PDB file of C-alpha atoms in Angstrom:
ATOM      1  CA  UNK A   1    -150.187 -26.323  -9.378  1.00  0.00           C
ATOM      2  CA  UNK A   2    -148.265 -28.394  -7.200  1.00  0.00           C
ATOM      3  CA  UNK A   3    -148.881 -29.823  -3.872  1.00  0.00           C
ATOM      4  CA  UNK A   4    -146.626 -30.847  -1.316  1.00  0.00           C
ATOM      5  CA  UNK A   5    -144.645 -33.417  -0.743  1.00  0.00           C
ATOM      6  CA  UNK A   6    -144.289 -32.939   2.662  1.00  0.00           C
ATOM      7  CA  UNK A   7    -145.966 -35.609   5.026  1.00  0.00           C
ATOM      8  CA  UNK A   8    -149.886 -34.362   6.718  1.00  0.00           C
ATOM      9  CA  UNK A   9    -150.654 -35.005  10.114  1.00  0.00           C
ATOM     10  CA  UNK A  10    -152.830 -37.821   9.373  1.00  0.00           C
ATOM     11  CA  UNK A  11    -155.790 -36.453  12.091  1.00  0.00           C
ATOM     12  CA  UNK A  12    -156.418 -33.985  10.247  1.00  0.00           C
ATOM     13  CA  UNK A  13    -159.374 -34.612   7.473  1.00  0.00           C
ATOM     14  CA  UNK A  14    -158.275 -33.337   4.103  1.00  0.00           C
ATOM     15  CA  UNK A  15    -159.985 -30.320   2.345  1.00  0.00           C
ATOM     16  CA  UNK A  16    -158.965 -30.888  -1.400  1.00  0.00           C
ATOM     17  CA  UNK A  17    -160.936 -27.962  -2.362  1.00  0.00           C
ATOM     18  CA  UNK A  18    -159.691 -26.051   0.391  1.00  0.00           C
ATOM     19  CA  UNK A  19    -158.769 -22.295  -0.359  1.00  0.00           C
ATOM     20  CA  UNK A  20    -155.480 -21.277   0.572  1.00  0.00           C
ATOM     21  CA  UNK A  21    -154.418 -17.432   0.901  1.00  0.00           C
ATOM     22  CA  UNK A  22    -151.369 -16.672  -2.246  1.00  0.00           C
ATOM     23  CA  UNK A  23    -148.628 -15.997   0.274  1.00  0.00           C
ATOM     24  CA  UNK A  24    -148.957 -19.340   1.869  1.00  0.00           C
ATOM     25  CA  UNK A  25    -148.968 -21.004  -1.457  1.00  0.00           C
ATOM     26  CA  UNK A  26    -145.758 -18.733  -2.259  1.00  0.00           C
ATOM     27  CA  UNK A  27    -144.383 -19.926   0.872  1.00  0.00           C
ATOM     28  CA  UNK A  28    -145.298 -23.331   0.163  1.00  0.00           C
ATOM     29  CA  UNK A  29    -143.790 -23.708  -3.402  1.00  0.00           C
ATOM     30  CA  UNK A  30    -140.775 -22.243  -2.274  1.00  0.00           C
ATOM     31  CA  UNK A  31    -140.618 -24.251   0.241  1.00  0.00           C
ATOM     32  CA  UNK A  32    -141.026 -27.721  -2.372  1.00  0.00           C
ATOM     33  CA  UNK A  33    -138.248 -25.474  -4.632  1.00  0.00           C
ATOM     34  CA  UNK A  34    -135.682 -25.593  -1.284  1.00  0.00           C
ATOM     35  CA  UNK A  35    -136.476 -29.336  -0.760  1.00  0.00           C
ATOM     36  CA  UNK A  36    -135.688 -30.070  -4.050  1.00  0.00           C
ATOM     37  CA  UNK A  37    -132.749 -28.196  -4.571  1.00  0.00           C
ATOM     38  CA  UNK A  38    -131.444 -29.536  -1.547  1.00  0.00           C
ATOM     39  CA  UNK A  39    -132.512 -33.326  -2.298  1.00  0.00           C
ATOM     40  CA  UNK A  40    -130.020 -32.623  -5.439  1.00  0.00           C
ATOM     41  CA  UNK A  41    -127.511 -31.077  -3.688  1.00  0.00           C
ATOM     42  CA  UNK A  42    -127.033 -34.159  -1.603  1.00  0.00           C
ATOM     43  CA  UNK A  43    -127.788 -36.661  -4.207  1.00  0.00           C
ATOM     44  CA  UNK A  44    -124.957 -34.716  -6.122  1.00  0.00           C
ATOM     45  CA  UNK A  45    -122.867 -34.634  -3.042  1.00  0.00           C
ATOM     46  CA  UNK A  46    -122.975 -38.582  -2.616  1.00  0.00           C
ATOM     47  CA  UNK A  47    -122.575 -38.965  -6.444  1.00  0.00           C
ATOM     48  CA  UNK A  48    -118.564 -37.274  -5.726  1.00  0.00           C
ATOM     49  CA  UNK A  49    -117.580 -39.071  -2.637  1.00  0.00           C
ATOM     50  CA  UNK A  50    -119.198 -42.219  -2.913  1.00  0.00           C
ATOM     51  CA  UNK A  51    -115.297 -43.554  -3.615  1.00  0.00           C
ATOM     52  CA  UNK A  52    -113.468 -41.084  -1.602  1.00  0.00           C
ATOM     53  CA  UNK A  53    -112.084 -44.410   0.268  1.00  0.00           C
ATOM     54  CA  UNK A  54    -110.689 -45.635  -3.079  1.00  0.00           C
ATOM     55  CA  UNK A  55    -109.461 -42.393  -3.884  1.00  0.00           C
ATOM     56  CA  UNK A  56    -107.630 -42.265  -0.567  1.00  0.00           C
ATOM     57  CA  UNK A  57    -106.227 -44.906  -0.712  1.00  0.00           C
ATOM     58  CA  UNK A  58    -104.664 -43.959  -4.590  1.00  0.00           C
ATOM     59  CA  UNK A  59    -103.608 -40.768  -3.498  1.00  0.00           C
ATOM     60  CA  UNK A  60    -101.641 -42.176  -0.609  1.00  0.00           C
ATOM     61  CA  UNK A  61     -99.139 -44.488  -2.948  1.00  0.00           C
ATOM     62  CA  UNK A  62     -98.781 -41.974  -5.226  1.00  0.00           C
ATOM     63  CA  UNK A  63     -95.257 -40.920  -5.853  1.00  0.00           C
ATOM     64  CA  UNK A  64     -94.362 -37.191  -6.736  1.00  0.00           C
ATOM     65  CA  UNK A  65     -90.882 -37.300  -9.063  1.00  0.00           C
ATOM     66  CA  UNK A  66     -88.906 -34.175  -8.859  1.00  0.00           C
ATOM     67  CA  UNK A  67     -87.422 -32.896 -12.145  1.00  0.00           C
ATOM     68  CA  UNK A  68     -84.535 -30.849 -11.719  1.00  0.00           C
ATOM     69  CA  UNK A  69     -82.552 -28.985 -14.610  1.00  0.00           C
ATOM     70  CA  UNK A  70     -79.252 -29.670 -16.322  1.00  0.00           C
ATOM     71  CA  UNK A  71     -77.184 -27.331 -14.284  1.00  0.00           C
ATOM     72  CA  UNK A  72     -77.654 -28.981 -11.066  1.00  0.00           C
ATOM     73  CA  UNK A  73     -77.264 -32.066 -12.296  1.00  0.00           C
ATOM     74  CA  UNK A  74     -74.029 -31.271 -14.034  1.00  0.00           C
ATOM     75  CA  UNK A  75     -73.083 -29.382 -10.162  1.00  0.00           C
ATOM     76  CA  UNK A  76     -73.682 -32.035  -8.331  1.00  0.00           C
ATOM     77  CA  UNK A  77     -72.109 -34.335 -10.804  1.00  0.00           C
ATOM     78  CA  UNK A  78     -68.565 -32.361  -9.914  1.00  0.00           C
ATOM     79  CA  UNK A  79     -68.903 -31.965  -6.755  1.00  0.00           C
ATOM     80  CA  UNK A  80     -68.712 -36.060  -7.032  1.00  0.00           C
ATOM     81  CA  UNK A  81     -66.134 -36.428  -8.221  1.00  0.00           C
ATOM     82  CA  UNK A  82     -64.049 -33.697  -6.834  1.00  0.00           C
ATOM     83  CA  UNK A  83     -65.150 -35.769  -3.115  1.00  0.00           C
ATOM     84  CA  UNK A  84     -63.546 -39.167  -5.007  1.00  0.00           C
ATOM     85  CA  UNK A  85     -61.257 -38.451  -6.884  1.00  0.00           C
ATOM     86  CA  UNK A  86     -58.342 -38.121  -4.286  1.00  0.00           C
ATOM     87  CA  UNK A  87     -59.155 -41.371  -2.908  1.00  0.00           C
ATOM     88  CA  UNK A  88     -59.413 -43.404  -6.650  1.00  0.00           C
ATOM     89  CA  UNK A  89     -56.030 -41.522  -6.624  1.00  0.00           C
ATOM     90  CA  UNK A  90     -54.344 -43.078  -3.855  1.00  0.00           C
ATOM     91  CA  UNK A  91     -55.945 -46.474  -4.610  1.00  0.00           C
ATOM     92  CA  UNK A  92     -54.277 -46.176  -8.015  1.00  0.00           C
ATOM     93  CA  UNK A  93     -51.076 -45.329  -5.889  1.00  0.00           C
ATOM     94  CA  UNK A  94     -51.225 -48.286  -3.723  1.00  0.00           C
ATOM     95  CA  UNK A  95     -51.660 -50.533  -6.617  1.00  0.00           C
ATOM     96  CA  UNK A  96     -48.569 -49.191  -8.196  1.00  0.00           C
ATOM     97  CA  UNK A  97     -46.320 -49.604  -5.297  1.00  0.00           C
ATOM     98  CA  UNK A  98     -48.016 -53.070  -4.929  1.00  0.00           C
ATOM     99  CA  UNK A  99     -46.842 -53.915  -8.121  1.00  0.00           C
ATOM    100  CA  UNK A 100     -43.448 -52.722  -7.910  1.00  0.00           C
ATOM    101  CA  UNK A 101     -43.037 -54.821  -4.764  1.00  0.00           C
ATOM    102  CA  UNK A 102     -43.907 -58.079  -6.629  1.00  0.00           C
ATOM    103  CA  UNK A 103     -42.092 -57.122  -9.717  1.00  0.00           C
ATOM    104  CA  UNK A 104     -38.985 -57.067  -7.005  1.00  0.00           C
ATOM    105  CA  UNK A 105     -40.035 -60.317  -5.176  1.00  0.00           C
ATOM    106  CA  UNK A 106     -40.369 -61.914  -8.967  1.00  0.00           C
ATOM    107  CA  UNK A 107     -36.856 -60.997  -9.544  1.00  0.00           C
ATOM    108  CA  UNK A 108     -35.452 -62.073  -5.977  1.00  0.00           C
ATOM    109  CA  UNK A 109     -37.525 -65.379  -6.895  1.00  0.00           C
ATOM    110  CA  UNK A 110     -35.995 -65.475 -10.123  1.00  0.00           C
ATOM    111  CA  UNK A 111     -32.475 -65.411  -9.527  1.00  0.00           C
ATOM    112  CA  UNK A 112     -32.700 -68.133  -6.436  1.00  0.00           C
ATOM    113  CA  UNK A 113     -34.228 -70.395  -9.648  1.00  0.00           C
ATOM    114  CA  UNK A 114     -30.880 -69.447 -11.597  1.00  0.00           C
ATOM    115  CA  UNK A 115     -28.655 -70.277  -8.793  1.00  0.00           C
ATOM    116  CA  UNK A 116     -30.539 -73.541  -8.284  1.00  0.00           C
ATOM    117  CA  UNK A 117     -29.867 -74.459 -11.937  1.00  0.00           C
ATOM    118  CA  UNK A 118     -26.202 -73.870 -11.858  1.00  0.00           C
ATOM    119  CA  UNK A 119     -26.023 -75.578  -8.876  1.00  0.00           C
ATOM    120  CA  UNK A 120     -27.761 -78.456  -9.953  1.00  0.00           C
ATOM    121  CA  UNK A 121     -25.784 -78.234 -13.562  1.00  0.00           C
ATOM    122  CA  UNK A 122     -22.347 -78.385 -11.738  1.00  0.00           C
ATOM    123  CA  UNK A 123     -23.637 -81.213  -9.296  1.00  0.00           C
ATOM    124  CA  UNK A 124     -24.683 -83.325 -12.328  1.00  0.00           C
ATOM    125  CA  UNK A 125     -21.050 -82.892 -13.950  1.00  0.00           C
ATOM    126  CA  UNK A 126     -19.527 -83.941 -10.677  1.00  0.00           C
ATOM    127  CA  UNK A 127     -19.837 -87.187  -9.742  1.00  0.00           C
ATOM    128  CA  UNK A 128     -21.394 -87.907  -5.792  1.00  0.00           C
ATOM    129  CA  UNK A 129     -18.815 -88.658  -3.572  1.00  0.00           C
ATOM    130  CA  UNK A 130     -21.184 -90.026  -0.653  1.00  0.00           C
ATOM    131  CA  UNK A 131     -24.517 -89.594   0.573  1.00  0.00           C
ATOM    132  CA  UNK A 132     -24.314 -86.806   2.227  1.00  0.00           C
ATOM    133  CA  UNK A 133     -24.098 -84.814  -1.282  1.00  0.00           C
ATOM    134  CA  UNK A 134     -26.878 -87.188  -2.770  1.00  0.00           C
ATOM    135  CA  UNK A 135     -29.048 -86.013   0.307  1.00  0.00           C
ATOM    136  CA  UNK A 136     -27.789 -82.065  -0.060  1.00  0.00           C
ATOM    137  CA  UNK A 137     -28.362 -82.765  -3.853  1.00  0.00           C
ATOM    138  CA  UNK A 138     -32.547 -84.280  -2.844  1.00  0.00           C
ATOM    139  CA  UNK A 139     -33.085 -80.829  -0.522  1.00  0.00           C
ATOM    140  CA  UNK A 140     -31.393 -78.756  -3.224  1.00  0.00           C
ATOM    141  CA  UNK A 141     -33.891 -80.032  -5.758  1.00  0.00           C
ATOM    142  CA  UNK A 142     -36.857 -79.866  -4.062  1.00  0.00           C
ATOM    143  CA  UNK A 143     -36.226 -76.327  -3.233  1.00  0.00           C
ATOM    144  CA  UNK A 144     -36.184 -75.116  -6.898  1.00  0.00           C
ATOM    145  CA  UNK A 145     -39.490 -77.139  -7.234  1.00  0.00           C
ATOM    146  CA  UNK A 146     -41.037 -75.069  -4.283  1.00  0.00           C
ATOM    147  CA  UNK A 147     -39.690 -71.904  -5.929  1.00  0.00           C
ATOM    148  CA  UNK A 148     -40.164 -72.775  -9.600  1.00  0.00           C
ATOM    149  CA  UNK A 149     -43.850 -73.053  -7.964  1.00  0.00           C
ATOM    150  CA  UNK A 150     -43.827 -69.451  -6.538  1.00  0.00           C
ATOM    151  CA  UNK A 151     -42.299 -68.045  -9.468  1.00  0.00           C
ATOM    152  CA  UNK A 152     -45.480 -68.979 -11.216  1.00  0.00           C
ATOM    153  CA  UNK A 153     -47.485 -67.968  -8.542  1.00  0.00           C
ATOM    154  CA  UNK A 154     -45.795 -64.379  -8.928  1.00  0.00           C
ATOM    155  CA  UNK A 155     -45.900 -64.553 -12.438  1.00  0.00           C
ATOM    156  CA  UNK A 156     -49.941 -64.598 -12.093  1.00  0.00           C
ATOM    157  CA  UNK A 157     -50.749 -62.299  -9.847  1.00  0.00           C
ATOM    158  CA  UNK A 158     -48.665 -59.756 -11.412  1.00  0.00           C
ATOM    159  CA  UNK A 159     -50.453 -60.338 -14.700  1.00  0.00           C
ATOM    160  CA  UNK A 160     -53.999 -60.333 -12.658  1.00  0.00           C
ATOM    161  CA  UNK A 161     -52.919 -56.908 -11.447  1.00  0.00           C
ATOM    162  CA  UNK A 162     -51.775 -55.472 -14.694  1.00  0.00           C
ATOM    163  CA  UNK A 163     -55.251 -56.283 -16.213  1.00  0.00           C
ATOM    164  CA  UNK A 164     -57.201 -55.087 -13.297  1.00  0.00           C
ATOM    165  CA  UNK A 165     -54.821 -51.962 -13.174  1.00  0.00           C
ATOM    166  CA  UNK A 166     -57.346 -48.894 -14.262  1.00  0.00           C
ATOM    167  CA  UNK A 167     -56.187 -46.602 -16.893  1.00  0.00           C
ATOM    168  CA  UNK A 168     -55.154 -42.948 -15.903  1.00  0.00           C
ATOM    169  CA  UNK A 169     -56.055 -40.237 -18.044  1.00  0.00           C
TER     170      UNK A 169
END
């Protein structure tokens, strides 16, 4: 037999050998039954939310990843490079004419160094009549330093572009 757990009215004297009708006692155990069942209920309540916080706060930085299949990848992969391709194309063609413009420049360069050398072998045959010629012969040589200088120059950047210059397939 079990008593309640409910609290008394504490006026009241106590009858331990009090005799209580069966329904109230029914009513009475089912009512202890209700208590307990709810006493668990909560007890089992706090026991799965006592870190909801925590858990909040790890679902929140969670990242989702998306998988997607082959096909798309492989779609969106040509769709790429159909968008870029006519631009790497004209960058290629811009590079090209570059470097046909230099190789012309290099040349131009090259035979105002060839001039300056048979100029300057047919002024050291002849001798220098005055000063004049000495002083034409001064400004003559320092000229095919400058350009000896940019034919170097020309000579490096044309090789920089040939090795930078991508290969078409």
């Amino acid at each position: 037999m079990r008593l309640s757990t409910l609290p008394r009215p504490s006026g009241l004297g106590r009858d331990e050998y009090a005799v209580c009708p069966p329904n109230l006692r029914e009513c009475i155990l089912a009512m202890e039954d209700c208590c307990e069942e709810a006493h668990e209920a909560q007890q089992l309540l706090r026991n799965g939310t006592f870190d909801l916080p925590r858990m909040q706060k790890v679902l929140e930085s969670q990242r989702v990843f998306l998988l997607i299949d082959e096909g798309t990848v492989r779609k969106y992969k040509t769709d790429l490079a159909d968008e870029i391709e006519p631009q790497i194309n004209e960058l290629i063609d811009r590079a090209e004419q570059g470097l046909k413009a230099l190789r012309r420049k290099e040349a131009l360069v090259q035979n105002k160094v060839e001039a300056a050398r048979a100029m300057r072998s047919r002024a050291a045959t002849a001798p220098t009549a005055n000063k004049r010629e000495e002083r034409r012969m001064q400004i003559l040589s320092k000229q095919r330093q400058r350009l000896e200088q940019e034919v170097m120059v020309l000579e490096s950047d044309i090789l920089a572009l040939q090795h930078k210059r991508p290969v078409r397939s």
